[in-house]
Every structure is written in C-alpha cells, then in structure tokens.
mmCIF file of C-alpha atoms in Angstrom:
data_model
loop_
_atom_site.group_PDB
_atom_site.id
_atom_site.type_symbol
_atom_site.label_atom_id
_atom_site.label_comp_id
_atom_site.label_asym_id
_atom_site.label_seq_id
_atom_site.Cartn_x
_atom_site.Cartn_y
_atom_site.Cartn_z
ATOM 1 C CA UNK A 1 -36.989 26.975 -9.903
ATOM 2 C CA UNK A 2 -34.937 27.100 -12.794
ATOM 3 C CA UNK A 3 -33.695 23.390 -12.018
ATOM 4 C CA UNK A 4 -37.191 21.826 -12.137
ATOM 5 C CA UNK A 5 -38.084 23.746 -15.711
ATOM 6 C CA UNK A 6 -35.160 22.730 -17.219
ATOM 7 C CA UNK A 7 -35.961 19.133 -15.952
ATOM 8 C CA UNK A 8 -39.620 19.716 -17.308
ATOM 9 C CA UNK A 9 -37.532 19.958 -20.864
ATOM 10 C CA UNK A 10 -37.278 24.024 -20.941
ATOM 11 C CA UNK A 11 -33.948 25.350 -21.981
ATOM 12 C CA UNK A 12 -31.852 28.367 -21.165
ATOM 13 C CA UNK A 13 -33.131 31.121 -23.826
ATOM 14 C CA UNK A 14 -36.524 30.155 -24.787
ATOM 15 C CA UNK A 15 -39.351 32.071 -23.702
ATOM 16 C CA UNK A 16 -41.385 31.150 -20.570
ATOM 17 C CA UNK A 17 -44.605 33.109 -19.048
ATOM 18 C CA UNK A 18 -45.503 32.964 -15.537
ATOM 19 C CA UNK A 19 -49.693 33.323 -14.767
ATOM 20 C CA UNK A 20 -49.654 34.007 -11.164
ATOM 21 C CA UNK A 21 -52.231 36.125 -8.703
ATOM 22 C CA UNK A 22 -51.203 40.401 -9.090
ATOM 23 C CA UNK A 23 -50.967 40.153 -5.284
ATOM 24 C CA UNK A 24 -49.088 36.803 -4.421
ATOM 25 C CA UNK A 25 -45.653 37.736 -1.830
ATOM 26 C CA UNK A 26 -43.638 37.899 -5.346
ATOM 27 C CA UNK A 27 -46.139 38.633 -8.056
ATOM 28 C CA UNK A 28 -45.366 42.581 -8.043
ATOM 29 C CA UNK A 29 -41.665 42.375 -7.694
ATOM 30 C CA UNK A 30 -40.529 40.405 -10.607
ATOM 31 C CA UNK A 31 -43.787 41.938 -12.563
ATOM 32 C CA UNK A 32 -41.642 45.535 -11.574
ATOM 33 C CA UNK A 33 -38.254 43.832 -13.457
ATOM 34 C CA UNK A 34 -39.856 42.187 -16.238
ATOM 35 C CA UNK A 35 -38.028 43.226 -19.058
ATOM 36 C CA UNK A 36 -34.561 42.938 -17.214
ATOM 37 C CA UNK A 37 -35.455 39.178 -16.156
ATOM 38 C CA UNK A 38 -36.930 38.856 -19.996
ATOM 39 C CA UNK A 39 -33.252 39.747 -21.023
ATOM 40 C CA UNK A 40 -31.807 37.267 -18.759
ATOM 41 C CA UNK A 41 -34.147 34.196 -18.686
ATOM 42 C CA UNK A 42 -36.631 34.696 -21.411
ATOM 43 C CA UNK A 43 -39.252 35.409 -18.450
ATOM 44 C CA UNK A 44 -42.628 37.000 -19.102
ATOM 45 C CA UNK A 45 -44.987 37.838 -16.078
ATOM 46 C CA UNK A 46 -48.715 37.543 -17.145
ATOM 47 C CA UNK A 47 -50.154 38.838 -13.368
ATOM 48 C CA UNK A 48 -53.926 38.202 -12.656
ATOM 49 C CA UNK A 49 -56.441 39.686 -9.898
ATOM 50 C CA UNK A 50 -59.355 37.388 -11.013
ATOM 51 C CA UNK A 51 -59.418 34.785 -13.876
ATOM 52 C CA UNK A 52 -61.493 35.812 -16.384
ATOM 53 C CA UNK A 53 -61.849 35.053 -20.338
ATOM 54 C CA UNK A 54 -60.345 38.487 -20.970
ATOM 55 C CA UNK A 55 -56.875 37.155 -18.914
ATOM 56 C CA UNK A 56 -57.317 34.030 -20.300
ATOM 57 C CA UNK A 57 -56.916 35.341 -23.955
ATOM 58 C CA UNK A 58 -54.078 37.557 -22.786
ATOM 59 C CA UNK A 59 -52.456 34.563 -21.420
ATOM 60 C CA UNK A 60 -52.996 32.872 -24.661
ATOM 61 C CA UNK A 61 -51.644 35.848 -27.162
ATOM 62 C CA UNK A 62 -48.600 36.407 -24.674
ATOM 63 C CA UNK A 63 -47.805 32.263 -24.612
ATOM 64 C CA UNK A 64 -47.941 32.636 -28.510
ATOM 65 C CA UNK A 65 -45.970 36.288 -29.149
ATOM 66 C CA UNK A 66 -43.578 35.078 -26.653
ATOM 67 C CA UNK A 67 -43.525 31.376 -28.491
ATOM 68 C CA UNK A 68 -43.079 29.994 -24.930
ATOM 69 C CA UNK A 69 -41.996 26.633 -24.593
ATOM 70 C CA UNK A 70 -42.827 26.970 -20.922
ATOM 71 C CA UNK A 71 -45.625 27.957 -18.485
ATOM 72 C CA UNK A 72 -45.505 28.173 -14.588
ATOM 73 C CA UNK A 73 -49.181 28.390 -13.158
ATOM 74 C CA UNK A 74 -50.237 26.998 -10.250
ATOM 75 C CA UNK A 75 -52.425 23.764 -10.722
ATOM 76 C CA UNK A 76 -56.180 25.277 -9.531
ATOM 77 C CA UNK A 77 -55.401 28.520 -11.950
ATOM 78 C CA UNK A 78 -54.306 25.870 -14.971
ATOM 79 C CA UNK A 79 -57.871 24.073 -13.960
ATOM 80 C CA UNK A 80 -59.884 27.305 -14.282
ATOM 81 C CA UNK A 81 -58.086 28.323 -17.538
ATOM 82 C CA UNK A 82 -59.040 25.434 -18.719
ATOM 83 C CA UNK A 83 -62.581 25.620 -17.412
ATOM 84 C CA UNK A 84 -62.829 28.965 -19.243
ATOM 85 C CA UNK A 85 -61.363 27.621 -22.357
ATOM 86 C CA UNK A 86 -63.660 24.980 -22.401
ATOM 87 C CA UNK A 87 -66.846 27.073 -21.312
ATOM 88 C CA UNK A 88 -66.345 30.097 -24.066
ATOM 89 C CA UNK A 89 -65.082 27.583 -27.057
ATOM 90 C CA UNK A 90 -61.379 28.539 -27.145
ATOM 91 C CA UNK A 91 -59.893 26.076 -28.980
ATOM 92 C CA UNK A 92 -57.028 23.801 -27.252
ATOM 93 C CA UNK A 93 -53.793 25.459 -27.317
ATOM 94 C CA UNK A 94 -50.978 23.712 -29.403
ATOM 95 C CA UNK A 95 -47.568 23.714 -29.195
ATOM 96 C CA UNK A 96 -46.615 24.331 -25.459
ATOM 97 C CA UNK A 97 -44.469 21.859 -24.897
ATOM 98 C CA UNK A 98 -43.845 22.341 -21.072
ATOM 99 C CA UNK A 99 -46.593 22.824 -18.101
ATOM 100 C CA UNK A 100 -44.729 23.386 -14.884
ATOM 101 C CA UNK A 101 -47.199 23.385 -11.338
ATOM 102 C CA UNK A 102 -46.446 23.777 -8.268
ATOM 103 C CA UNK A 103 -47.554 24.980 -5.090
ATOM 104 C CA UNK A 104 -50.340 22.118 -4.516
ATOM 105 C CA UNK A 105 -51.571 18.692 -6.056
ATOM 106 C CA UNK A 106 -54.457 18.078 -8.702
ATOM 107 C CA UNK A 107 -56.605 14.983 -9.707
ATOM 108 C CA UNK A 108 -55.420 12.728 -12.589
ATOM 109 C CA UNK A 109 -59.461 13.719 -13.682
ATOM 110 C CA UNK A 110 -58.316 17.081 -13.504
ATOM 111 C CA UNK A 111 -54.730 16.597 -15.207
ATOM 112 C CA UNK A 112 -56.799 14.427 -17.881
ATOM 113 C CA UNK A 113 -59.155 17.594 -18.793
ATOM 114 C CA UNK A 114 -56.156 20.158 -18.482
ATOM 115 C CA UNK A 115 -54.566 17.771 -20.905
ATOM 116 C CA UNK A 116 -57.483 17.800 -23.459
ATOM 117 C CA UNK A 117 -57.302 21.807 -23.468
ATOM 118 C CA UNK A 118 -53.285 21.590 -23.635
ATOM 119 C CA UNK A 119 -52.888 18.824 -25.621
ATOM 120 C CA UNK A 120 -49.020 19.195 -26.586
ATOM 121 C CA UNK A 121 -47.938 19.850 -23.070
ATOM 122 C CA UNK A 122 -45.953 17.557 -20.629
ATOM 123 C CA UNK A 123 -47.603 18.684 -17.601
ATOM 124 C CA UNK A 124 -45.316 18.119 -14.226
ATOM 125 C CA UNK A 125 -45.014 19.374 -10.256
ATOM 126 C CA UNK A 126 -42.265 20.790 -8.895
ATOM 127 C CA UNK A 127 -42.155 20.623 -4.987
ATOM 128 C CA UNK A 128 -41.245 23.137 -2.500
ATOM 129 C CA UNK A 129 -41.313 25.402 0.469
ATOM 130 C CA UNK A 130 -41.145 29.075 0.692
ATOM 131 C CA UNK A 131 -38.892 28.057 3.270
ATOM 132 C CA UNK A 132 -36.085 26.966 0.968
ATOM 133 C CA UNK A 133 -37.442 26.732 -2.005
ATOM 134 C CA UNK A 134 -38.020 23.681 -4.316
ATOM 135 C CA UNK A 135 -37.153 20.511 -2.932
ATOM 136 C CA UNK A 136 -38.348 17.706 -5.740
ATOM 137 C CA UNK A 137 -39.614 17.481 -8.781
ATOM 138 C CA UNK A 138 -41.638 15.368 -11.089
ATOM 139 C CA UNK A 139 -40.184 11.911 -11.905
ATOM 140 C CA UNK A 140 -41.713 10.034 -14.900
ATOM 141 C CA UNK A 141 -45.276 10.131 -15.494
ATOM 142 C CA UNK A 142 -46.949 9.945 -12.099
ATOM 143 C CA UNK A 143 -46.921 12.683 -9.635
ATOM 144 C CA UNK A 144 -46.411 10.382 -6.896
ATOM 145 C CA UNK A 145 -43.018 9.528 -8.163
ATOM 146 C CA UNK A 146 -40.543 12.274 -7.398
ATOM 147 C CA UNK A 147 -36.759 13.056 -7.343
ATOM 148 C CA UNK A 148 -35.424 14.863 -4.209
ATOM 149 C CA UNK A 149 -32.905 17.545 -4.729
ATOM 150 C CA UNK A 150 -30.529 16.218 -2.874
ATOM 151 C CA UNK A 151 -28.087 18.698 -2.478
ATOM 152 C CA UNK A 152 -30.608 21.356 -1.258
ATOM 153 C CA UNK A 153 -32.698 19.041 1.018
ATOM 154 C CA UNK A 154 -32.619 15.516 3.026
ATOM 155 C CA UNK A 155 -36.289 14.627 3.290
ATOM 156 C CA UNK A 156 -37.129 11.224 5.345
ATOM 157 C CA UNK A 157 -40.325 9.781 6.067
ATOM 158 C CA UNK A 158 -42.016 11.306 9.369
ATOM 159 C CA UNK A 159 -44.505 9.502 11.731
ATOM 160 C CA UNK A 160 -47.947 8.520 10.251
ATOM 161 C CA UNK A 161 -47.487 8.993 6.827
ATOM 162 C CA UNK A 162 -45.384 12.881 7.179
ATOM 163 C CA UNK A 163 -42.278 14.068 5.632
ATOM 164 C CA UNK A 164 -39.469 15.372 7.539
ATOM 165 C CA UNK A 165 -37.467 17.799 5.138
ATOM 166 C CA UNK A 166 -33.870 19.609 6.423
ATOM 167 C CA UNK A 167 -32.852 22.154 4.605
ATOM 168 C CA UNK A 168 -29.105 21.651 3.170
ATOM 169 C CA UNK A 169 -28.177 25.353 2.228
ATOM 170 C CA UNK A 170 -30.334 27.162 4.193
ATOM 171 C CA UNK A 171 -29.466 30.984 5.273
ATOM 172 C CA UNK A 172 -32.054 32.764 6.250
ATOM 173 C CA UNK A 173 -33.985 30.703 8.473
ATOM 174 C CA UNK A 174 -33.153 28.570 11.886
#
C-alpha cells in the first residue's frame, strides 16, 4: 500500500502508525518486525483488541513521538476514535497531515465529524482485495472518484451496477 500513501501525500522516511485489530490475518506479524520495518519505512504498529480511551491516548502519544505524517486505520475504527475523542474531551489532534482508510466506505456525515476531531488531515480510501492487494485509490475530493492502478488491475463495469476486477500480476491465486 505504499503507492496509495505516497499518493495520500506521505513520503519515503517520515513516520507512519498503523491502528489495526491485535488479531486481524496480519496484525501480529508485522507487530513481531516492528522495529526492522520502523528502520525501513518509518512504520509503527499501534495493535488494538478493543477501542478504548486508554488505546486511544496511546494512539495519540505514539502519532505525536513518532511525528507521523501518516495514519492507516480502517474507517469504522477512525469513527470510534473519534467518538471517544469527542465523548472524554480530547482535544482535536493537529498536525496529521495524512488519513489513509481502507478496507470499507464511510458517510460524508461521518467523514465531516472525523474531520472536526482531525482537523489538519486529508482523509482518503485506498481500494483493494486481499486477493491482490490495492487496486485504486482516492482521486480528488470525493470518494466516488477513484484512479485504478492500472498496471496491477483491469476493472470494468459488471452487470447491475458490479465491478469486474482481473488481476494483472497475480501469483498466488487462479
């Protein structure tokens, strides 16, 4: 995914901290190489089993001793951070400049009150499938408008409003 942060406006050698569920199919793993992959991409793994205020200030204190210009989260978890935030009077968080989501689709309502808690952040989706990984990302302001990765997928439009996606480089899987 290192494509659609860099086109979310991250760069090579900042900091960027992922807030993902403890037992998601990768969680552990890259938690288990976290300083090697800090070396090499700036990465911090903040892992979760519930979302509580306690994790929610550790996300906080690791975004800012980190100085992050980047968080991955998937969009319900960035709703209930900001929930919590909201709820327990933590204070908007400044100067993250990049929000990257992915995994499923959130309200403009929602994206407006995630904005009010994240107020410096360009918040944008990156699409994908386990499958193959990311396919699109984020075009422009709306999440509706998104640019296919062309040379990793040919997506078409299916019958009654589906997507057809072929994967382009594709080893694992039929």
């Amino acid at each position: 995914f290192l494509h659609s942060f860099k086109l979310n406006g991250w760069k090579p050698g900042e900091s960027f901290v992922v807030f993902y569920p403890l037992k998601s199919y990768f969680t552990g793993p890259f938690a288990a190489h976290e300083t090697a992959l800090r070396r090499l991409f700036g990465f911090t793994m903040v892992p979760f089993e519930e979302i509580s205020k306690e994790r929610v200030l550790t996300l906080l204190d690791t975004l800012k001793k980190r100085k992050a210009t980047l968080l991955v989260i998937f969009p319900c978890v960035l709703q209930r951070v900001a929930e919590i935030m909201a709820a327990e009077g933590i204070p908007p968080f400044e100067n993250l400049p990049c929000i990257n989501v992915s995994g499923e689709f959130f309200l403009d309502c929602s994206k407006r009150f995630i904005q009010k808690m994240f107020p410096d952040s360009d918040i944008q989706s990156t699409y994908g499938a386990v499958e193959f990984g990311e396919i699109a990302h984020q075009h422009g302001l709306s999440a509706q408008d998104c640019k296919v990765f062309g040379d990793y997928a040919y997506v078409e439009q299916g019958p009654e409003n589906s997507m057809l996606v072929t994967a382009l480089q594709q080893r694992a899987f039929p």
